[in-house]
Amino acid sequence: MARVDAAEPTRVYWLESRPQEGGRLVLLSKDVDDYADATLRELTADPQWNVRTGVHEYGGGAYGVHNGVVVFANWSDQGVYVLDTRTEGAEPRRIGRCDNRLRYAAFAVHESGRFVLCVREDHRESDIHAPATLVAVRLPAAGESGPTAEVELFGDTDFVSSPVFSPANNEIAFYAWNHPEMNWDATTLYFAQLELDNDGMPTGFENLRAVAGAPGELRESIYQPRFDGDGVLHFISDRSGFWNPYYLGTEGEVHWSLGNPVEAEFAEPEWALGQSTMQPVPERLYSVAVTYSQAGAGRKLGILNAATHAIEDLPIPGWSS
């Protein structure tokens, strides 16, 4: 999946599979308006790097980026590596606990550059029902090498996924679920504020709460939490029988982004981490870019304004997904 660096939105990053190298996944980037590849950079050119994770076995969500700082998982050792693409000649450095029995995915780099949130899957005792935990991994200072601290933030469920930051007050959201459910059966959306120490590292959550799909309440499959530029939390849920977009109001109430349920699918089963069919539109309040399918007409691309409940379909002639 391609990603745009939120701190440098003119730069796009993506993974390329190399069949001639056994399917190795290489991370590349370039300017979004560069159609001649003049700014193209191959960030993990060395064959030792394969940007892929074994979390949930299906993988996905193998890298994250903010302000040119890339954090990724490497397939051979499942380790976490950081690469500062702003520094000429910089090489990836391993961080975290540096234990090959731990796997990592779903990276969200904090704007401070001090830590990254991610999912850690622990295979030290068994590969069956390996516990998943949301952790904060400290990013190293310039010139620092070796393991860095990890802070465990959430491990109350069998699975956890998709941590995202709000632009306001260190708020975060993520979703989680338990056996025997699959994530397309029932998940819970959580919202909290991070508590930070004097060095800017998380120490825990303040006011952690389930805002949708709480145990004992409506059983729903929730995907893709996304904060827009004003800190409004958007997400996708199948509470109506179809995966539709919703957003969280100022008092914690859930609103249909389309005003009413629509017989259209705005998501697909998330076999792998990091899938995306919805992203906030910069500088447009309550607006998200969406892809959706309706009545067998194929997938469409549009801009949804949750305040007006209207979708502006965008032309994609000759494309399919």
PDB file of C-alpha atoms in Angstrom:
ATOM      1  CA  MET A   1       0.000   0.000   0.000  1.00  0.00           C
ATOM      2  CA  ALA A   2       1.245   3.489  -0.851  1.00  0.00           C
ATOM      3  CA  ARG A   3       1.550   6.118   1.871  1.00  0.00           C
ATOM      4  CA  VAL A   4       1.923   9.881   1.758  1.00  0.00           C
ATOM      5  CA  ASP A   5       4.109  11.412   4.456  1.00  0.00           C
ATOM      6  CA  ALA A   6       1.682  13.603   6.432  1.00  0.00           C
ATOM      7  CA  ALA A   7       4.515  15.982   7.381  1.00  0.00           C
ATOM      8  CA  GLU A   8       5.760  16.110   3.785  1.00  0.00           C
ATOM      9  CA  PRO A   9       2.627  15.511   1.695  1.00  0.00           C
ATOM     10  CA  THR A  10       4.463  15.986  -1.593  1.00  0.00           C
ATOM     11  CA  ARG A  11       6.304  12.700  -0.976  1.00  0.00           C
ATOM     12  CA  VAL A  12       4.802   9.247  -1.542  1.00  0.00           C
ATOM     13  CA  TYR A  13       6.167   5.860  -0.377  1.00  0.00           C
ATOM     14  CA  TRP A  14       5.291   2.381  -1.602  1.00  0.00           C
ATOM     15  CA  LEU A  15       6.430  -1.255  -1.685  1.00  0.00           C
ATOM     16  CA  GLU A  16       7.520  -3.000  -4.870  1.00  0.00           C
ATOM     17  CA  SER A  17       7.750  -6.779  -5.173  1.00  0.00           C
ATOM     18  CA  ARG A  18      10.805  -8.101  -7.020  1.00  0.00           C
ATOM     19  CA  PRO A  19       9.993 -11.529  -8.552  1.00  0.00           C
ATOM     20  CA  GLN A  20      13.577 -11.874  -9.778  1.00  0.00           C
ATOM     21  CA  GLU A  21      14.689 -11.599  -6.118  1.00  0.00           C
ATOM     22  CA  GLY A  22      12.341 -14.203  -4.705  1.00  0.00           C
ATOM     23  CA  GLY A  23       9.515 -11.708  -4.137  1.00  0.00           C
ATOM     24  CA  ARG A  24      11.603  -9.373  -1.944  1.00  0.00           C
ATOM     25  CA  LEU A  25       9.627  -6.238  -1.031  1.00  0.00           C
ATOM     26  CA  VAL A  26      11.558  -3.023  -1.616  1.00  0.00           C
ATOM     27  CA  LEU A  27      10.564   0.375  -0.206  1.00  0.00           C
ATOM     28  CA  LEU A  28      10.660   3.253  -2.682  1.00  0.00           C
ATOM     29  CA  SER A  29       9.649   6.912  -2.627  1.00  0.00           C
ATOM     30  CA  LYS A  30       9.387   9.910  -4.902  1.00  0.00           C
ATOM     31  CA  ASP A  31       7.615  13.251  -5.252  1.00  0.00           C
ATOM     32  CA  VAL A  32       3.929  12.895  -6.085  1.00  0.00           C
ATOM     33  CA  ASP A  33       4.156  15.186  -9.133  1.00  0.00           C
ATOM     34  CA  ASP A  34       7.265  13.482 -10.538  1.00  0.00           C
ATOM     35  CA  TYR A  35       6.136  11.592 -13.628  1.00  0.00           C
ATOM     36  CA  ALA A  36       9.673  11.099 -14.969  1.00  0.00           C
ATOM     37  CA  ASP A  37      11.047   9.437 -11.804  1.00  0.00           C
ATOM     38  CA  ALA A  38      13.668  12.152 -11.388  1.00  0.00           C
ATOM     39  CA  THR A  39      13.175  12.102  -7.588  1.00  0.00           C
ATOM     40  CA  LEU A  40      12.781   8.318  -7.290  1.00  0.00           C
ATOM     41  CA  ARG A  41      14.693   6.762  -4.379  1.00  0.00           C
ATOM     42  CA  GLU A  42      15.152   3.062  -3.632  1.00  0.00           C
ATOM     43  CA  LEU A  43      15.340   3.178   0.160  1.00  0.00           C
ATOM     44  CA  THR A  44      16.015  -0.506   0.866  1.00  0.00           C
ATOM     45  CA  ALA A  45      18.128  -1.430  -2.144  1.00  0.00           C
ATOM     46  CA  ASP A  46      20.438  -3.821  -0.304  1.00  0.00           C
ATOM     47  CA  PRO A  47      19.203  -7.442  -0.660  1.00  0.00           C
ATOM     48  CA  GLN A  48      19.369  -7.909   3.125  1.00  0.00           C
ATOM     49  CA  TRP A  49      16.236  -5.764   3.446  1.00  0.00           C
ATOM     50  CA  ASN A  50      12.820  -7.277   2.773  1.00  0.00           C
ATOM     51  CA  VAL A  51      10.067  -4.961   4.070  1.00  0.00           C
ATOM     52  CA  ARG A  52       7.617  -7.586   5.212  1.00  0.00           C
ATOM     53  CA  THR A  53       6.184  -8.780   8.530  1.00  0.00           C
ATOM     54  CA  GLY A  54       4.790 -12.070   9.817  1.00  0.00           C
ATOM     55  CA  VAL A  55       2.271 -10.554  12.252  1.00  0.00           C
ATOM     56  CA  HIS A  56      -1.026 -12.465  12.037  1.00  0.00           C
ATOM     57  CA  GLU A  57       0.906 -14.654   9.530  1.00  0.00           C
ATOM     58  CA  TYR A  58      -0.713 -12.702   6.680  1.00  0.00           C
ATOM     59  CA  GLY A  59       1.428  -9.639   7.417  1.00  0.00           C
ATOM     60  CA  GLY A  60       0.706  -6.162   6.059  1.00  0.00           C
ATOM     61  CA  GLY A  61       1.398  -2.786   7.642  1.00  0.00           C
ATOM     62  CA  ALA A  62       5.148  -3.414   7.350  1.00  0.00           C
ATOM     63  CA  TYR A  63       6.249   0.236   7.423  1.00  0.00           C
ATOM     64  CA  GLY A  64       5.286   3.712   8.604  1.00  0.00           C
ATOM     65  CA  VAL A  65       6.708   7.157   7.890  1.00  0.00           C
ATOM     66  CA  HIS A  66       6.581  10.680   9.296  1.00  0.00           C
ATOM     67  CA  ASN A  67       8.735  13.657   8.326  1.00  0.00           C
ATOM     68  CA  GLY A  68      11.094  11.440   6.358  1.00  0.00           C
ATOM     69  CA  VAL A  69      11.665   8.989   9.233  1.00  0.00           C
ATOM     70  CA  VAL A  70      10.756   5.475   8.095  1.00  0.00           C
ATOM     71  CA  VAL A  71      10.181   2.566  10.489  1.00  0.00           C
ATOM     72  CA  PHE A  72       9.846  -0.887   8.954  1.00  0.00           C
ATOM     73  CA  ALA A  73       9.884  -4.614   9.693  1.00  0.00           C
ATOM     74  CA  ASN A  74      12.493  -6.820   8.042  1.00  0.00           C
ATOM     75  CA  TRP A  75      11.447 -10.313   7.012  1.00  0.00           C
ATOM     76  CA  SER A  76      14.614 -12.290   7.792  1.00  0.00           C
ATOM     77  CA  ASP A  77      14.669 -11.464  11.524  1.00  0.00           C
ATOM     78  CA  GLN A  78      11.230  -9.808  12.000  1.00  0.00           C
ATOM     79  CA  GLY A  79      13.117  -6.920  13.594  1.00  0.00           C
ATOM     80  CA  VAL A  80      12.099  -3.250  13.663  1.00  0.00           C
ATOM     81  CA  TYR A  81      14.389  -0.841  11.820  1.00  0.00           C
ATOM     82  CA  VAL A  82      14.479   2.938  11.535  1.00  0.00           C
ATOM     83  CA  LEU A  83      15.821   4.863   8.547  1.00  0.00           C
ATOM     84  CA  ASP A  84      16.153   8.652   8.435  1.00  0.00           C
ATOM     85  CA  THR A  85      15.731   9.367   4.732  1.00  0.00           C
ATOM     86  CA  ARG A  86      16.698  13.014   5.321  1.00  0.00           C
ATOM     87  CA  THR A  87      20.301  12.032   6.103  1.00  0.00           C
ATOM     88  CA  GLU A  88      22.574  11.366   3.132  1.00  0.00           C
ATOM     89  CA  GLY A  89      23.969   7.830   3.209  1.00  0.00           C
ATOM     90  CA  ALA A  90      21.987   6.770   6.295  1.00  0.00           C
ATOM     91  CA  GLU A  91      21.511   3.027   6.830  1.00  0.00           C
ATOM     92  CA  PRO A  92      18.650   1.270   8.658  1.00  0.00           C
ATOM     93  CA  ARG A  93      19.281   0.686  12.373  1.00  0.00           C
ATOM     94  CA  ARG A  94      17.580  -2.003  14.422  1.00  0.00           C
ATOM     95  CA  ILE A  95      15.573  -0.780  17.411  1.00  0.00           C
ATOM     96  CA  GLY A  96      13.275  -2.218  20.071  1.00  0.00           C
ATOM     97  CA  ARG A  97      14.123  -5.388  21.983  1.00  0.00           C
ATOM     98  CA  CYS A  98      16.066  -6.978  19.099  1.00  0.00           C
ATOM     99  CA  ASP A  99      14.558 -10.419  19.738  1.00  0.00           C
ATOM    100  CA  ASN A 100      13.834 -12.438  16.586  1.00  0.00           C
ATOM    101  CA  ARG A 101      10.889 -14.137  18.318  1.00  0.00           C
ATOM    102  CA  LEU A 102       9.008 -10.827  18.411  1.00  0.00           C
ATOM    103  CA  ARG A 103       7.162  -9.582  15.330  1.00  0.00           C
ATOM    104  CA  TYR A 104       6.012  -6.011  14.639  1.00  0.00           C
ATOM    105  CA  ALA A 105       3.570  -4.267  12.284  1.00  0.00           C
ATOM    106  CA  ALA A 106       1.122  -1.353  11.872  1.00  0.00           C
ATOM    107  CA  PHE A 107       3.660   1.420  12.515  1.00  0.00           C
ATOM    108  CA  ALA A 108       2.523   4.948  13.441  1.00  0.00           C
ATOM    109  CA  VAL A 109       5.472   7.340  13.869  1.00  0.00           C
ATOM    110  CA  HIS A 110       4.773  10.133  16.362  1.00  0.00           C
ATOM    111  CA  GLU A 111       5.254  13.680  15.085  1.00  0.00           C
ATOM    112  CA  SER A 112       7.861  14.330  17.792  1.00  0.00           C
ATOM    113  CA  GLY A 113      10.136  11.697  16.254  1.00  0.00           C
ATOM    114  CA  ARG A 114      10.703  10.201  19.723  1.00  0.00           C
ATOM    115  CA  PHE A 115       8.730   6.968  19.356  1.00  0.00           C
ATOM    116  CA  VAL A 116       6.630   4.790  17.110  1.00  0.00           C
ATOM    117  CA  LEU A 117       3.415   2.971  18.032  1.00  0.00           C
ATOM    118  CA  CYS A 118       2.990  -0.519  16.631  1.00  0.00           C
ATOM    119  CA  VAL A 119       1.551  -3.973  17.148  1.00  0.00           C
ATOM    120  CA  ARG A 120       3.966  -6.477  18.696  1.00  0.00           C
ATOM    121  CA  GLU A 121       3.237 -10.192  18.415  1.00  0.00           C
ATOM    122  CA  ASP A 122       5.113 -12.364  20.915  1.00  0.00           C
ATOM    123  CA  HIS A 123       6.285 -15.797  19.738  1.00  0.00           C
ATOM    124  CA  ARG A 124       8.755 -16.422  22.568  1.00  0.00           C
ATOM    125  CA  GLU A 125       6.650 -19.147  24.186  1.00  0.00           C
ATOM    126  CA  SER A 126       4.540 -20.455  21.321  1.00  0.00           C
ATOM    127  CA  ASP A 127       3.550 -19.773  17.721  1.00  0.00           C
ATOM    128  CA  ILE A 128      -0.043 -20.727  18.612  1.00  0.00           C
ATOM    129  CA  HIS A 129      -2.151 -17.897  20.014  1.00  0.00           C
ATOM    130  CA  ALA A 130       0.888 -15.613  20.184  1.00  0.00           C
ATOM    131  CA  PRO A 131      -0.206 -12.607  22.287  1.00  0.00           C
ATOM    132  CA  ALA A 132      -0.494  -9.252  20.543  1.00  0.00           C
ATOM    133  CA  THR A 133       0.276  -5.994  22.358  1.00  0.00           C
ATOM    134  CA  LEU A 134       0.163  -2.333  21.386  1.00  0.00           C
ATOM    135  CA  VAL A 135       3.605  -0.945  22.227  1.00  0.00           C
ATOM    136  CA  ALA A 136       5.570   2.278  21.943  1.00  0.00           C
ATOM    137  CA  VAL A 137       9.146   1.773  20.727  1.00  0.00           C
ATOM    138  CA  ARG A 138      11.610   4.562  21.435  1.00  0.00           C
ATOM    139  CA  LEU A 139      13.380   5.931  18.373  1.00  0.00           C
ATOM    140  CA  PRO A 140      17.138   6.408  18.811  1.00  0.00           C
ATOM    141  CA  ALA A 141      18.948   9.703  18.983  1.00  0.00           C
ATOM    142  CA  ALA A 142      21.518  10.565  16.314  1.00  0.00           C
ATOM    143  CA  GLY A 143      24.518   8.239  16.580  1.00  0.00           C
ATOM    144  CA  GLU A 144      22.807   5.889  19.039  1.00  0.00           C
ATOM    145  CA  SER A 145      22.855   2.159  18.302  1.00  0.00           C
ATOM    146  CA  GLY A 146      21.546  -1.004  19.924  1.00  0.00           C
ATOM    147  CA  PRO A 147      18.213  -1.913  21.530  1.00  0.00           C
ATOM    148  CA  THR A 148      15.764   0.802  22.574  1.00  0.00           C
ATOM    149  CA  ALA A 149      12.999   0.759  25.158  1.00  0.00           C
ATOM    150  CA  GLU A 150       9.532  -0.628  24.519  1.00  0.00           C
ATOM    151  CA  VAL A 151       6.509   0.421  26.576  1.00  0.00           C
ATOM    152  CA  GLU A 152       3.509  -1.914  26.637  1.00  0.00           C
ATOM    153  CA  LEU A 153       0.314   0.128  26.339  1.00  0.00           C
ATOM    154  CA  PHE A 154      -2.528  -2.313  25.618  1.00  0.00           C
ATOM    155  CA  GLY A 155      -2.690  -6.109  25.736  1.00  0.00           C
ATOM    156  CA  ASP A 156      -6.171  -6.846  27.049  1.00  0.00           C
ATOM    157  CA  THR A 157      -7.362  -8.654  23.901  1.00  0.00           C
ATOM    158  CA  ASP A 158      -6.122 -11.443  21.646  1.00  0.00           C
ATOM    159  CA  PHE A 159      -5.579  -9.109  18.688  1.00  0.00           C
ATOM    160  CA  VAL A 160      -4.954  -5.379  18.230  1.00  0.00           C
ATOM    161  CA  SER A 161      -4.612  -3.350  15.041  1.00  0.00           C
ATOM    162  CA  SER A 162      -4.323  -0.002  13.286  1.00  0.00           C
ATOM    163  CA  PRO A 163      -3.091   2.573  15.851  1.00  0.00           C
ATOM    164  CA  VAL A 164      -3.472   6.139  14.568  1.00  0.00           C
ATOM    165  CA  PHE A 165      -2.650   9.559  15.993  1.00  0.00           C
ATOM    166  CA  SER A 166      -4.909  12.578  16.178  1.00  0.00           C
ATOM    167  CA  PRO A 167      -3.397  15.982  15.359  1.00  0.00           C
ATOM    168  CA  ALA A 168      -4.724  17.136  18.746  1.00  0.00           C
ATOM    169  CA  ASN A 169      -3.537  16.430  22.303  1.00  0.00           C
ATOM    170  CA  ASN A 170      -1.774  13.092  21.662  1.00  0.00           C
ATOM    171  CA  GLU A 171      -5.090  11.336  21.185  1.00  0.00           C
ATOM    172  CA  ILE A 172      -4.984   7.902  19.569  1.00  0.00           C
ATOM    173  CA  ALA A 173      -7.417   5.295  18.297  1.00  0.00           C
ATOM    174  CA  PHE A 174      -7.081   1.602  17.477  1.00  0.00           C
ATOM    175  CA  TYR A 175      -9.271  -1.465  17.265  1.00  0.00           C
ATOM    176  CA  ALA A 176      -9.038  -4.903  18.879  1.00  0.00           C
ATOM    177  CA  TRP A 177     -10.836  -8.253  19.048  1.00  0.00           C
ATOM    178  CA  ASN A 178     -10.761 -11.687  20.650  1.00  0.00           C
ATOM    179  CA  HIS A 179     -10.880 -15.345  19.696  1.00  0.00           C
ATOM    180  CA  PRO A 180     -12.946 -16.972  18.278  1.00  0.00           C
ATOM    181  CA  GLU A 181     -14.015 -13.920  16.270  1.00  0.00           C
ATOM    182  CA  MET A 182     -12.341 -12.829  13.060  1.00  0.00           C
ATOM    183  CA  ASN A 183     -11.972  -9.087  12.566  1.00  0.00           C
ATOM    184  CA  TRP A 184     -14.749  -9.109   9.958  1.00  0.00           C
ATOM    185  CA  ASP A 185     -17.086 -10.573  12.611  1.00  0.00           C
ATOM    186  CA  ALA A 186     -16.706  -8.319  15.660  1.00  0.00           C
ATOM    187  CA  THR A 187     -14.140  -5.740  16.793  1.00  0.00           C
ATOM    188  CA  THR A 188     -14.023  -2.914  19.334  1.00  0.00           C
ATOM    189  CA  LEU A 189     -12.869   0.639  18.607  1.00  0.00           C
ATOM    190  CA  TYR A 190     -10.820   2.268  21.380  1.00  0.00           C
ATOM    191  CA  PHE A 191      -9.956   5.913  21.973  1.00  0.00           C
ATOM    192  CA  ALA A 192      -7.515   7.361  24.507  1.00  0.00           C
ATOM    193  CA  GLN A 193      -4.973  10.045  25.289  1.00  0.00           C
ATOM    194  CA  LEU A 194      -1.325   9.127  25.669  1.00  0.00           C
ATOM    195  CA  GLU A 195       0.382  10.015  28.932  1.00  0.00           C
ATOM    196  CA  LEU A 196       3.968  11.134  28.257  1.00  0.00           C
ATOM    197  CA  ASP A 197       6.971  11.389  30.562  1.00  0.00           C
ATOM    198  CA  ASN A 198       9.448  14.285  30.638  1.00  0.00           C
ATOM    199  CA  ASP A 199      11.345  12.746  27.713  1.00  0.00           C
ATOM    200  CA  GLY A 200       8.224  12.570  25.560  1.00  0.00           C
ATOM    201  CA  MET A 201       7.836   8.769  25.819  1.00  0.00           C
ATOM    202  CA  PRO A 202       4.421   7.223  26.518  1.00  0.00           C
ATOM    203  CA  THR A 203       3.882   5.752  29.969  1.00  0.00           C
ATOM    204  CA  GLY A 204       0.271   4.663  29.508  1.00  0.00           C
ATOM    205  CA  PHE A 205      -3.232   5.814  28.582  1.00  0.00           C
ATOM    206  CA  GLU A 206      -5.490   8.441  30.069  1.00  0.00           C
ATOM    207  CA  ASN A 207      -9.238   7.913  29.718  1.00  0.00           C
ATOM    208  CA  LEU A 208      -9.054   4.764  27.605  1.00  0.00           C
ATOM    209  CA  ARG A 209     -12.560   3.867  26.477  1.00  0.00           C
ATOM    210  CA  ALA A 210     -14.413   1.734  23.952  1.00  0.00           C
ATOM    211  CA  VAL A 211     -16.303   4.145  21.693  1.00  0.00           C
ATOM    212  CA  ALA A 212     -17.937   1.578  19.377  1.00  0.00           C
ATOM    213  CA  GLY A 213     -18.416  -2.176  19.376  1.00  0.00           C
ATOM    214  CA  ALA A 214     -17.843  -2.478  23.130  1.00  0.00           C
ATOM    215  CA  PRO A 215     -18.215  -6.000  24.582  1.00  0.00           C
ATOM    216  CA  GLY A 216     -21.833  -6.626  25.509  1.00  0.00           C
ATOM    217  CA  GLU A 217     -23.072  -3.902  23.165  1.00  0.00           C
ATOM    218  CA  LEU A 218     -23.798  -3.884  19.444  1.00  0.00           C
ATOM    219  CA  ARG A 219     -21.778  -6.594  17.700  1.00  0.00           C
ATOM    220  CA  GLU A 220     -20.068  -4.982  14.717  1.00  0.00           C
ATOM    221  CA  SER A 221     -16.934  -5.194  12.604  1.00  0.00           C
ATOM    222  CA  ILE A 222     -14.997  -1.914  12.790  1.00  0.00           C
ATOM    223  CA  TYR A 223     -12.057  -1.041  10.553  1.00  0.00           C
ATOM    224  CA  GLN A 224      -9.788   1.821   9.594  1.00  0.00           C
ATOM    225  CA  PRO A 225      -9.893   4.425  12.369  1.00  0.00           C
ATOM    226  CA  ARG A 226      -8.796   7.730  10.840  1.00  0.00           C
ATOM    227  CA  PHE A 227      -8.484  11.214  12.351  1.00  0.00           C
ATOM    228  CA  ASP A 228      -9.034  14.158  10.039  1.00  0.00           C
ATOM    229  CA  GLY A 229      -7.062  17.402  10.335  1.00  0.00           C
ATOM    230  CA  ASP A 230      -9.476  18.743  12.973  1.00  0.00           C
ATOM    231  CA  GLY A 231      -9.211  15.672  15.180  1.00  0.00           C
ATOM    232  CA  VAL A 232     -12.568  14.133  14.197  1.00  0.00           C
ATOM    233  CA  LEU A 233     -12.389  10.330  14.361  1.00  0.00           C
ATOM    234  CA  HIS A 234     -13.782   8.535  11.305  1.00  0.00           C
ATOM    235  CA  PHE A 235     -14.138   4.753  10.955  1.00  0.00           C
ATOM    236  CA  ILE A 236     -15.920   2.042   8.997  1.00  0.00           C
ATOM    237  CA  SER A 237     -18.456  -0.342  10.555  1.00  0.00           C
ATOM    238  CA  ASP A 238     -20.830  -3.031   9.319  1.00  0.00           C
ATOM    239  CA  ARG A 239     -23.475  -2.309  11.997  1.00  0.00           C
ATOM    240  CA  SER A 240     -26.070  -1.831   9.247  1.00  0.00           C
ATOM    241  CA  GLY A 241     -25.131  -5.039   7.434  1.00  0.00           C
ATOM    242  CA  PHE A 242     -22.840  -3.157   5.057  1.00  0.00           C
ATOM    243  CA  TRP A 243     -19.439  -1.600   5.788  1.00  0.00           C
ATOM    244  CA  ASN A 244     -20.395   2.084   5.903  1.00  0.00           C
ATOM    245  CA  PRO A 245     -18.421   5.133   7.119  1.00  0.00           C
ATOM    246  CA  TYR A 246     -19.152   6.761  10.500  1.00  0.00           C
ATOM    247  CA  TYR A 247     -17.622   9.450  12.678  1.00  0.00           C
ATOM    248  CA  LEU A 248     -17.465  10.219  16.379  1.00  0.00           C
ATOM    249  CA  GLY A 249     -19.223  13.351  17.648  1.00  0.00           C
ATOM    250  CA  THR A 250     -17.913  15.775  20.266  1.00  0.00           C
ATOM    251  CA  GLU A 251     -19.793  13.956  23.038  1.00  0.00           C
ATOM    252  CA  GLY A 252     -18.646  10.517  21.931  1.00  0.00           C
ATOM    253  CA  GLU A 253     -21.805   9.740  19.966  1.00  0.00           C
ATOM    254  CA  VAL A 254     -21.580   7.792  16.697  1.00  0.00           C
ATOM    255  CA  HIS A 255     -22.942   9.413  13.521  1.00  0.00           C
ATOM    256  CA  TRP A 256     -23.580   7.962  10.071  1.00  0.00           C
ATOM    257  CA  SER A 257     -21.320   9.851   7.696  1.00  0.00           C
ATOM    258  CA  LEU A 258     -23.874   9.281   4.938  1.00  0.00           C
ATOM    259  CA  GLY A 259     -26.831  10.322   7.096  1.00  0.00           C
ATOM    260  CA  ASN A 260     -28.451   6.898   6.791  1.00  0.00           C
ATOM    261  CA  PRO A 261     -27.361   3.315   6.044  1.00  0.00           C
ATOM    262  CA  VAL A 262     -26.445   2.720   2.427  1.00  0.00           C
ATOM    263  CA  GLU A 263     -26.340  -0.655   0.667  1.00  0.00           C
ATOM    264  CA  ALA A 264     -22.718  -0.208  -0.373  1.00  0.00           C
ATOM    265  CA  GLU A 265     -19.432  -1.656   0.845  1.00  0.00           C
ATOM    266  CA  PHE A 266     -16.780   0.883   1.843  1.00  0.00           C
ATOM    267  CA  ALA A 267     -14.339  -1.803   3.059  1.00  0.00           C
ATOM    268  CA  GLU A 268     -13.254  -5.362   2.419  1.00  0.00           C
ATOM    269  CA  PRO A 269     -12.278  -8.154   4.841  1.00  0.00           C
ATOM    270  CA  GLU A 270      -8.924  -7.222   6.359  1.00  0.00           C
ATOM    271  CA  TRP A 271      -6.895 -10.374   5.936  1.00  0.00           C
ATOM    272  CA  ALA A 272      -3.730  -8.263   6.194  1.00  0.00           C
ATOM    273  CA  LEU A 273      -2.843  -5.221   8.276  1.00  0.00           C
ATOM    274  CA  GLY A 274      -2.638  -1.789   6.699  1.00  0.00           C
ATOM    275  CA  GLN A 275      -5.450  -2.059   4.158  1.00  0.00           C
ATOM    276  CA  SER A 276      -7.052   1.254   3.299  1.00  0.00           C
ATOM    277  CA  THR A 277     -10.256   2.268   1.539  1.00  0.00           C
ATOM    278  CA  MET A 278     -10.656   5.559   3.435  1.00  0.00           C
ATOM    279  CA  GLN A 279      -8.282   8.448   4.154  1.00  0.00           C
ATOM    280  CA  PRO A 280      -8.849  12.007   5.456  1.00  0.00           C
ATOM    281  CA  VAL A 281      -8.648  14.815   2.924  1.00  0.00           C
ATOM    282  CA  PRO A 282      -6.219  17.529   4.115  1.00  0.00           C
ATOM    283  CA  GLU A 283      -7.713  20.921   4.940  1.00  0.00           C
ATOM    284  CA  ARG A 284     -11.304  19.789   4.314  1.00  0.00           C
ATOM    285  CA  LEU A 285     -13.363  19.500   7.487  1.00  0.00           C
ATOM    286  CA  TYR A 286     -15.284  16.223   7.915  1.00  0.00           C
ATOM    287  CA  SER A 287     -14.055  15.017   4.507  1.00  0.00           C
ATOM    288  CA  VAL A 288     -12.550  11.644   3.653  1.00  0.00           C
ATOM    289  CA  ALA A 289     -11.539  10.030   0.386  1.00  0.00           C
ATOM    290  CA  VAL A 290     -13.298   6.682  -0.015  1.00  0.00           C
ATOM    291  CA  THR A 291     -13.554   3.768  -2.383  1.00  0.00           C
ATOM    292  CA  TYR A 292     -16.769   1.751  -2.422  1.00  0.00           C
ATOM    293  CA  SER A 293     -18.807  -0.748  -4.408  1.00  0.00           C
ATOM    294  CA  GLN A 294     -22.547  -0.733  -4.856  1.00  0.00           C
ATOM    295  CA  ALA A 295     -24.948  -3.122  -6.596  1.00  0.00           C
ATOM    296  CA  GLY A 296     -22.211  -4.888  -8.516  1.00  0.00           C
ATOM    297  CA  ALA A 297     -21.149  -1.716 -10.309  1.00  0.00           C
ATOM    298  CA  GLY A 298     -17.460  -2.082  -9.485  1.00  0.00           C
ATOM    299  CA  ARG A 299     -15.446   0.090  -7.116  1.00  0.00           C
ATOM    300  CA  LYS A 300     -15.815   3.853  -7.212  1.00  0.00           C
ATOM    301  CA  LEU A 301     -13.567   6.596  -5.847  1.00  0.00           C
ATOM    302  CA  GLY A 302     -15.020   9.688  -4.211  1.00  0.00           C
ATOM    303  CA  ILE A 303     -14.795  12.428  -1.589  1.00  0.00           C
ATOM    304  CA  LEU A 304     -17.308  12.030   1.247  1.00  0.00           C
ATOM    305  CA  ASN A 305     -18.319  15.081   3.261  1.00  0.00           C
ATOM    306  CA  ALA A 306     -19.704  13.721   6.532  1.00  0.00           C
ATOM    307  CA  ALA A 307     -21.281  17.084   7.408  1.00  0.00           C
ATOM    308  CA  THR A 308     -23.421  17.211   4.242  1.00  0.00           C
ATOM    309  CA  HIS A 309     -23.629  13.386   3.833  1.00  0.00           C
ATOM    310  CA  ALA A 310     -22.716  13.788   0.155  1.00  0.00           C
ATOM    311  CA  ILE A 311     -20.210  11.881  -1.973  1.00  0.00           C
ATOM    312  CA  GLU A 312     -18.487  13.584  -4.879  1.00  0.00           C
ATOM    313  CA  ASP A 313     -17.530  10.754  -7.231  1.00  0.00           C
ATOM    314  CA  LEU A 314     -14.180  11.209  -8.953  1.00  0.00           C
ATOM    315  CA  PRO A 315     -13.483  10.067 -12.512  1.00  0.00           C
ATOM    316  CA  ILE A 316     -11.167   7.059 -12.833  1.00  0.00           C
ATOM    317  CA  PRO A 317     -11.459   6.190 -16.537  1.00  0.00           C
ATOM    318  CA  GLY A 318     -10.070   2.819 -17.434  1.00  0.00           C
ATOM    319  CA  TRP A 319      -8.887   1.999 -13.906  1.00  0.00           C
ATOM    320  CA  SER A 320      -9.977  -0.816 -11.648  1.00  0.00           C
ATOM    321  CA  SER A 321      -9.106  -2.032  -8.150  1.00  0.00           C
TER     322      SER A 321
END
